[in-house]
mmCIF file of C-alpha atoms in Angstrom:
data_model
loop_
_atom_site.group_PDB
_atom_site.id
_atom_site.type_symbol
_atom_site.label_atom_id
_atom_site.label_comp_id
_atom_site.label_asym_id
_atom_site.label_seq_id
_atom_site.Cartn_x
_atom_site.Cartn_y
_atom_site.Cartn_z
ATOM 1 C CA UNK A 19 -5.896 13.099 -10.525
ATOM 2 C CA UNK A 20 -9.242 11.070 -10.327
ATOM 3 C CA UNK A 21 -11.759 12.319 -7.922
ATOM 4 C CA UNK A 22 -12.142 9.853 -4.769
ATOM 5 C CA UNK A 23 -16.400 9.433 -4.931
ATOM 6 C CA UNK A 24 -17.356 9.987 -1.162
ATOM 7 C CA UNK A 25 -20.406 7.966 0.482
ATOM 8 C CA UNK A 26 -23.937 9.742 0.008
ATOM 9 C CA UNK A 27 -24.885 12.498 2.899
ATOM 10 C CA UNK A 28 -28.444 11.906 4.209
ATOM 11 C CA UNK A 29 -30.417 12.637 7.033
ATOM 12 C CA UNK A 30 -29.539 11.052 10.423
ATOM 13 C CA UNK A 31 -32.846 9.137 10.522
ATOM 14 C CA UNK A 32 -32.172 7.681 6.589
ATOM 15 C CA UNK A 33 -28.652 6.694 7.856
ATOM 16 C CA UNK A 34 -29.456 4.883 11.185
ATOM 17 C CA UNK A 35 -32.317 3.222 8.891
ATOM 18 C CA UNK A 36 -29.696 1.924 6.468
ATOM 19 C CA UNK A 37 -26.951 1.049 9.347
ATOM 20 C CA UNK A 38 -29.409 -0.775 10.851
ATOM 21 C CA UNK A 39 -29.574 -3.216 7.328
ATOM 22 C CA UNK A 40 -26.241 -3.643 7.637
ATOM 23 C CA UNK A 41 -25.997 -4.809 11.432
ATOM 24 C CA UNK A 42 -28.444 -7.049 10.892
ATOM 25 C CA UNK A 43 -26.315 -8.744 8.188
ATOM 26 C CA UNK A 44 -23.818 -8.643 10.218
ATOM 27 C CA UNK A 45 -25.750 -10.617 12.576
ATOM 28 C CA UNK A 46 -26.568 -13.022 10.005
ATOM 29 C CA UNK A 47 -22.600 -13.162 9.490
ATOM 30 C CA UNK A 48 -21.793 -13.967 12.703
ATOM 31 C CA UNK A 49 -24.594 -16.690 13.015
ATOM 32 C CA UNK A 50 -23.253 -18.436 10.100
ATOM 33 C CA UNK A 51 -19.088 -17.720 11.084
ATOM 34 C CA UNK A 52 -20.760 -19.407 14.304
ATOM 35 C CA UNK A 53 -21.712 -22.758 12.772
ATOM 36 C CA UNK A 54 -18.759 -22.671 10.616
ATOM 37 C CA UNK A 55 -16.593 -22.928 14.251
ATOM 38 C CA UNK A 56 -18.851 -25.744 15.165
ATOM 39 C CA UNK A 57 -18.205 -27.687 12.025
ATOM 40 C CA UNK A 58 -14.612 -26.908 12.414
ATOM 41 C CA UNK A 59 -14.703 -27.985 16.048
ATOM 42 C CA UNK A 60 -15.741 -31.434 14.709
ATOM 43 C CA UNK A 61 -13.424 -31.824 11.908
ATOM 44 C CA UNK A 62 -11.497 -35.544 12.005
ATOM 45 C CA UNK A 63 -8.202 -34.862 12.679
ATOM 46 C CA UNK A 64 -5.013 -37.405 10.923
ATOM 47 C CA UNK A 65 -2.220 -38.583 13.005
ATOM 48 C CA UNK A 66 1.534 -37.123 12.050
ATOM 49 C CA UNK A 67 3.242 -39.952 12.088
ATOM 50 C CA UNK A 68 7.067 -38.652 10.609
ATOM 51 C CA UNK A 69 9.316 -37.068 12.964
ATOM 52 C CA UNK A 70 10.401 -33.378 12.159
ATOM 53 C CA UNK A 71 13.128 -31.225 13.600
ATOM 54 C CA UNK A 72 13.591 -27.952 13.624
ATOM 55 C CA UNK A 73 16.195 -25.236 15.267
ATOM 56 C CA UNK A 74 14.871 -22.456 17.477
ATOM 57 C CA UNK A 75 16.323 -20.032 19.889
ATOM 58 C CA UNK A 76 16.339 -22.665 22.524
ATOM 59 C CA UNK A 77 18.189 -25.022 20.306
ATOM 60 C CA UNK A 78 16.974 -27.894 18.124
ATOM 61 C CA UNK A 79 13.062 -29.137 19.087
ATOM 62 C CA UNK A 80 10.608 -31.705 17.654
ATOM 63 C CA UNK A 81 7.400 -31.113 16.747
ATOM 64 C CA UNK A 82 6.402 -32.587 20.523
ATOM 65 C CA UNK A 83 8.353 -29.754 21.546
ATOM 66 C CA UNK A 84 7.122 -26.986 20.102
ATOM 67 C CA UNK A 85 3.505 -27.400 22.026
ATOM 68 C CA UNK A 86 5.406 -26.359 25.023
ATOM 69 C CA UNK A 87 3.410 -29.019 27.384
ATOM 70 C CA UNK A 88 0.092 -27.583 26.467
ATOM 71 C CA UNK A 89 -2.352 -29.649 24.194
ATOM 72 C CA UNK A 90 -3.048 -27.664 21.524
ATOM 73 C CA UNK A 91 -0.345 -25.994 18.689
ATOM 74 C CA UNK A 92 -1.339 -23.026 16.152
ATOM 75 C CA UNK A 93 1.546 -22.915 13.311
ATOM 76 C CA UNK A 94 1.310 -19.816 11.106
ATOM 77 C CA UNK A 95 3.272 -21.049 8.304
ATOM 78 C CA UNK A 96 5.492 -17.927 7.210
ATOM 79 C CA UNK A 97 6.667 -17.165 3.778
ATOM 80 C CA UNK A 98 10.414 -16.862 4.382
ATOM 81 C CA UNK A 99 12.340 -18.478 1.308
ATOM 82 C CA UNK A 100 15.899 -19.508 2.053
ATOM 83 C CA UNK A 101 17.255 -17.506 -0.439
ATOM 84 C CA UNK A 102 15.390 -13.812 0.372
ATOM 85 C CA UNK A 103 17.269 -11.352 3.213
ATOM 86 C CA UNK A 104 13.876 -10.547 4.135
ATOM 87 C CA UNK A 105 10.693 -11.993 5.148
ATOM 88 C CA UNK A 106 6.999 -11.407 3.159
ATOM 89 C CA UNK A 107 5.584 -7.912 3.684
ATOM 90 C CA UNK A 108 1.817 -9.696 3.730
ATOM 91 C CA UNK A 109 2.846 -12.649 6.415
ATOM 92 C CA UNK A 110 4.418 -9.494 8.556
ATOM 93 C CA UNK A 111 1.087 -8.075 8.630
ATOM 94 C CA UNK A 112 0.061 -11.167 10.460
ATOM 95 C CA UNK A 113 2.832 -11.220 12.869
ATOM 96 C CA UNK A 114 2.134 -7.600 13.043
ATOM 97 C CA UNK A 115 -1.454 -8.390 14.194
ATOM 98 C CA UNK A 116 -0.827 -11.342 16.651
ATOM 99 C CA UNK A 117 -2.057 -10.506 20.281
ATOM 100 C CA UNK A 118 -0.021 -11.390 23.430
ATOM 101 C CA UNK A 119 0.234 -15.424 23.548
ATOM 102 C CA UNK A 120 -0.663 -15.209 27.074
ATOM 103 C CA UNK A 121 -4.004 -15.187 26.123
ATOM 104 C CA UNK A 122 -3.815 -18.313 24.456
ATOM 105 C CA UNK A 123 -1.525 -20.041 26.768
ATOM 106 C CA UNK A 124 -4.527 -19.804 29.239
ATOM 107 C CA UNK A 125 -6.699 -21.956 27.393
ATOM 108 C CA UNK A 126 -3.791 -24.401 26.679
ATOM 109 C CA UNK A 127 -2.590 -23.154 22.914
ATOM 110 C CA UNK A 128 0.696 -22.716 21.885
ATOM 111 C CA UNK A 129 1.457 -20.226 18.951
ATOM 112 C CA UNK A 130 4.536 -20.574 17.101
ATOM 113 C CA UNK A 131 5.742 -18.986 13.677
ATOM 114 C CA UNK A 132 7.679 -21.357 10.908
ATOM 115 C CA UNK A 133 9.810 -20.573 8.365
ATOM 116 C CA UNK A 134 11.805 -22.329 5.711
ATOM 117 C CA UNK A 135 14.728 -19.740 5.734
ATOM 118 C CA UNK A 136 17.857 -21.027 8.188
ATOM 119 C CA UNK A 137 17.313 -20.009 11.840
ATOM 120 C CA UNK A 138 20.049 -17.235 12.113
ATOM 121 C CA UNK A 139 18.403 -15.286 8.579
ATOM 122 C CA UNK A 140 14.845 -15.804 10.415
ATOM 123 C CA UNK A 141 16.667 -14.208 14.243
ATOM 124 C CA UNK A 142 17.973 -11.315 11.880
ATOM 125 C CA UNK A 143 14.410 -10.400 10.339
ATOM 126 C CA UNK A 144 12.536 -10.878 13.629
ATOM 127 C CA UNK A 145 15.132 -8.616 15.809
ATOM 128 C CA UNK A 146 14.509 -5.875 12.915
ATOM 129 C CA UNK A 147 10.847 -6.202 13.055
ATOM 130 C CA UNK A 148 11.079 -6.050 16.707
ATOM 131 C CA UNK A 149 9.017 -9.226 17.489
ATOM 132 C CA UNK A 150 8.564 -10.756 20.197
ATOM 133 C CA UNK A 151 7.135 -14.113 18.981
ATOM 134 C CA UNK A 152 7.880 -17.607 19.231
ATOM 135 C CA UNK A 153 10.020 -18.741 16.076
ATOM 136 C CA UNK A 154 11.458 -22.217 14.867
ATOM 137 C CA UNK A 155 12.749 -22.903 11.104
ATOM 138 C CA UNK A 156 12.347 -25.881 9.272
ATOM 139 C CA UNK A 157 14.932 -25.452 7.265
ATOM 140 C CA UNK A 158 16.428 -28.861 7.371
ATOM 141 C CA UNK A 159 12.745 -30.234 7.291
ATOM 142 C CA UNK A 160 10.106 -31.374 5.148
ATOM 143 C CA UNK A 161 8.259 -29.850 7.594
ATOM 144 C CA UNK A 162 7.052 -27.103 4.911
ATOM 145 C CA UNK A 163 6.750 -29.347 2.284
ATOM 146 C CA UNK A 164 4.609 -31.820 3.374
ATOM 147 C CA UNK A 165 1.480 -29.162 4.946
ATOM 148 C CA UNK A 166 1.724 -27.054 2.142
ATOM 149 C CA UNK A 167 3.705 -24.028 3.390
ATOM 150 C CA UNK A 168 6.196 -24.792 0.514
ATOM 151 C CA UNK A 169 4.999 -26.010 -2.978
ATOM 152 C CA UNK A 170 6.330 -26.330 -6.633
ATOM 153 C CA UNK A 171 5.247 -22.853 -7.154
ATOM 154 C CA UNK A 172 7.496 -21.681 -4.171
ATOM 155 C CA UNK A 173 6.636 -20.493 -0.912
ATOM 156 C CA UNK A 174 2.785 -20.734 0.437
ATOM 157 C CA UNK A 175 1.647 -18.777 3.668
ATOM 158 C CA UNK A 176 -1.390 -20.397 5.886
ATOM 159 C CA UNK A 177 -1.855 -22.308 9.616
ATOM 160 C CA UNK A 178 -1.985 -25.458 10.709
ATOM 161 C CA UNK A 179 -3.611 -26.227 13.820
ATOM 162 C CA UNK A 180 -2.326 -29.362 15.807
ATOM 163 C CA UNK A 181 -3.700 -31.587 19.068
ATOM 164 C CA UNK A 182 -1.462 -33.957 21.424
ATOM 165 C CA UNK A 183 -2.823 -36.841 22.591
ATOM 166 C CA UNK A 184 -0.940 -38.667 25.206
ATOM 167 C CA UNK A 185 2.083 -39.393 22.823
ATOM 168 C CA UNK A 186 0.591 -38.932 19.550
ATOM 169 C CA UNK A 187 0.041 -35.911 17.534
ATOM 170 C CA UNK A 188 -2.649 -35.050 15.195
ATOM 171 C CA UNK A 189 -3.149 -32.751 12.781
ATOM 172 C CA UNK A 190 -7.541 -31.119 13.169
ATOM 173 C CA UNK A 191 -7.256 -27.842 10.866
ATOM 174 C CA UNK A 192 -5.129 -26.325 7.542
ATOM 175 C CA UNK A 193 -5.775 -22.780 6.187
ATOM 176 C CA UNK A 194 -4.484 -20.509 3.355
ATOM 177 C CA UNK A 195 -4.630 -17.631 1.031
ATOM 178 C CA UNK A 196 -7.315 -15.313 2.575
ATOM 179 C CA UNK A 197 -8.502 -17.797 5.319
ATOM 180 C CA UNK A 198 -5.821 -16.216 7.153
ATOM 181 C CA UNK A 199 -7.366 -12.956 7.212
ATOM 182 C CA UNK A 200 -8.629 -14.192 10.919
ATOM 183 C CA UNK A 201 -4.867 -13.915 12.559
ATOM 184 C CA UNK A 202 -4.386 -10.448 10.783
ATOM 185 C CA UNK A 203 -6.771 -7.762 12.475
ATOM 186 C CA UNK A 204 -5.504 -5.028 10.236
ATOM 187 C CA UNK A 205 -8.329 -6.150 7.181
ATOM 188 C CA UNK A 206 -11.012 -6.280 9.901
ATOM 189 C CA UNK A 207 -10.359 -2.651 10.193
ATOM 190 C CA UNK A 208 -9.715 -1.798 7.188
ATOM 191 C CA UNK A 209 -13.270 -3.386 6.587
ATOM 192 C CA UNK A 210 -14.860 -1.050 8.778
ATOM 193 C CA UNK A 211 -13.803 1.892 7.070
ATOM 194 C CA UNK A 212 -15.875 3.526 3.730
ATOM 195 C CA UNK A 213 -12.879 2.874 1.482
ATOM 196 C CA UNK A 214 -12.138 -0.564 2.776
ATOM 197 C CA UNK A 215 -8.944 -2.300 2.018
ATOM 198 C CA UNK A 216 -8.283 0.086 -1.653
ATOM 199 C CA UNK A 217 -7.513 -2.630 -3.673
ATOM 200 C CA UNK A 218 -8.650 -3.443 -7.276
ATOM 201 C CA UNK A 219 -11.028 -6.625 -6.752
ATOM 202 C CA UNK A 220 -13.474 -4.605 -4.219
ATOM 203 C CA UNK A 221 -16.707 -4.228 -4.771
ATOM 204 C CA UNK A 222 -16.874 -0.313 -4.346
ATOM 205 C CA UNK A 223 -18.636 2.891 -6.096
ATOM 206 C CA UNK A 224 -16.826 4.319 -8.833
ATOM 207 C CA UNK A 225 -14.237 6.409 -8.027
ATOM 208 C CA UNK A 226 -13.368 4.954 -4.848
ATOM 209 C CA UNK A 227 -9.219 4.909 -4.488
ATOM 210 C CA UNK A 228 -8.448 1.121 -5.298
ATOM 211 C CA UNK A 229 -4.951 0.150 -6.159
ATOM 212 C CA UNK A 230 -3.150 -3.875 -6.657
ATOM 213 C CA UNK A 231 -3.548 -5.896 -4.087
ATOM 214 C CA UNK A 232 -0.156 -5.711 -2.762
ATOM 215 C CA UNK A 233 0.908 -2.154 -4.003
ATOM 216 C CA UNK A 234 -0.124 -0.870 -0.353
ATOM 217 C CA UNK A 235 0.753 -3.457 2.405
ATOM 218 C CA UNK A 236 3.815 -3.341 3.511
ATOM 219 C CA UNK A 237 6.768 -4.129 6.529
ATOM 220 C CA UNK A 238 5.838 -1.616 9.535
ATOM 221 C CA UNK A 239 8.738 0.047 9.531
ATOM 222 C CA UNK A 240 9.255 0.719 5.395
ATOM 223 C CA UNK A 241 6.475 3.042 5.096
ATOM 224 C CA UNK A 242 7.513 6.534 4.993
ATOM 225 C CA UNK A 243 7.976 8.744 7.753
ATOM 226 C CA UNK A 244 4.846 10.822 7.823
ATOM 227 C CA UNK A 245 3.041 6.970 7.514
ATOM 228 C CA UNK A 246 1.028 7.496 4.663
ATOM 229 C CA UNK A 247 1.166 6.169 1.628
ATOM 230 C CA UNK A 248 -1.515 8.011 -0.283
ATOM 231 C CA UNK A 249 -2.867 11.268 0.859
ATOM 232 C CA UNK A 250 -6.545 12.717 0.280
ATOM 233 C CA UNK A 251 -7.255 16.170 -0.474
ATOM 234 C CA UNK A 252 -10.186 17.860 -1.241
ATOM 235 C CA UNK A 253 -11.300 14.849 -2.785
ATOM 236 C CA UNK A 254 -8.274 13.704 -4.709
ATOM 237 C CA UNK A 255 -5.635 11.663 -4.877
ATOM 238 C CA UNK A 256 -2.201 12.090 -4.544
#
């Protein structure tokens, strides 16, 4: 198998001198993800102005509903076709990675997951995932189709972040493709670690393990039962 290159050994003092290059753009990161949050914080926001229903645990809701009297709505739009028995390994991730909603409750945000597939199919996947997360389907909704969580090409993961206003509801914020990566903490780490995430479009030293994007990732409990996918010894792969 190919060797897996490992970083360079140095001296302490030429490592904290490089580290220290590093955390400072990391700063420089942060700065900038700051000012991006401001400009998102001002974004114009659109008023929703069709009615949409969808079926939940509780029983059928309305959009209005799904805020659970608090002002502001996060919807992680969840790939979840109608016609699959099971939900999409990468939007599981996310759910995966989704910290206790109390903490957003607090500052008056409600999180709730959407899917197109009917509401019993979506109860069966969550139960074997062993969620505990608030879910609604839109299957008898154009819900999906009209903020992009369903398109031509099929089904489309992302969030949509909502605002109540008295009795009106606007839309302030859409996301998709990697601008997710904020719900799902599992790149952050990944991103913290020499090999980083292991997949093909990485910027890494040669010989570095890197595989297809989606050959690694998948539903918590479908990995096998040691939990490793690939294993390194002395240097290689297996």
């Amino acid at each position: 198998m190919e060797n897996v290159g490992l970083p360079k050994i140095v001296s302490k003092i030429e490592w904290e001198r490089e580290l220290s290059e590093v955390l400072a753009k990391e700063k420089e990161l942060t700065r900038l993800s700051d000012k991006v949050a401001a400009q998102r914080r001002r974004l114009p926001m659109f008023k929703v102005e069709k009615t949409y229903k969808f079926e939940t645990e509780d029983g059928p809701k309305h959009l209005r509903d799904l805020f659970d009297g608090r002002r502001q709505l996060i919807v992680y739009h969840f790939m979840f076709d109608p016609t699959w028995e099971k939900g999409c390994p990468g939007c599981s991730w996310v759910v995966d990675a989704m910290s206790h909603p109390a903490h957003l409750n607090a500052r008056g945000i409600s999180l709730i997951i959407i899917g197109r597939a009917p509401l019993e199919k979506i109860l069966q996947y969550k139960k074997h995932m062993g969620w505990k997360h608030t879910w609604a389907s839109s299957f008898n909704s154009d819900f999906n189709y009209d903020f992009g969580a369903t398109k031509e090409s099929g089904e489309n993961h992302g969030a949509s972040v909502f605002l109540q206003d008295g009795n009106d509801i606007f839309q302030t914020y859409h996301t998709e493709n990697r601008g997710v990566e904020h719900l799902g903490s599992h790149w952050t780490y990944l991103d913290l670690t020499p090999f980083g995430r292991q997949e093909e479009w990485e910027d890494s030293p040669n010989g570095w393990p890197k595989f297809k994007k989606y050959d690694i990732p998948r539903r918590h409990n479908e990995y096998p039962e040691d939990g490793i996918i690939f294993t390194y010894r002395n240097n290689s792969l297996y």
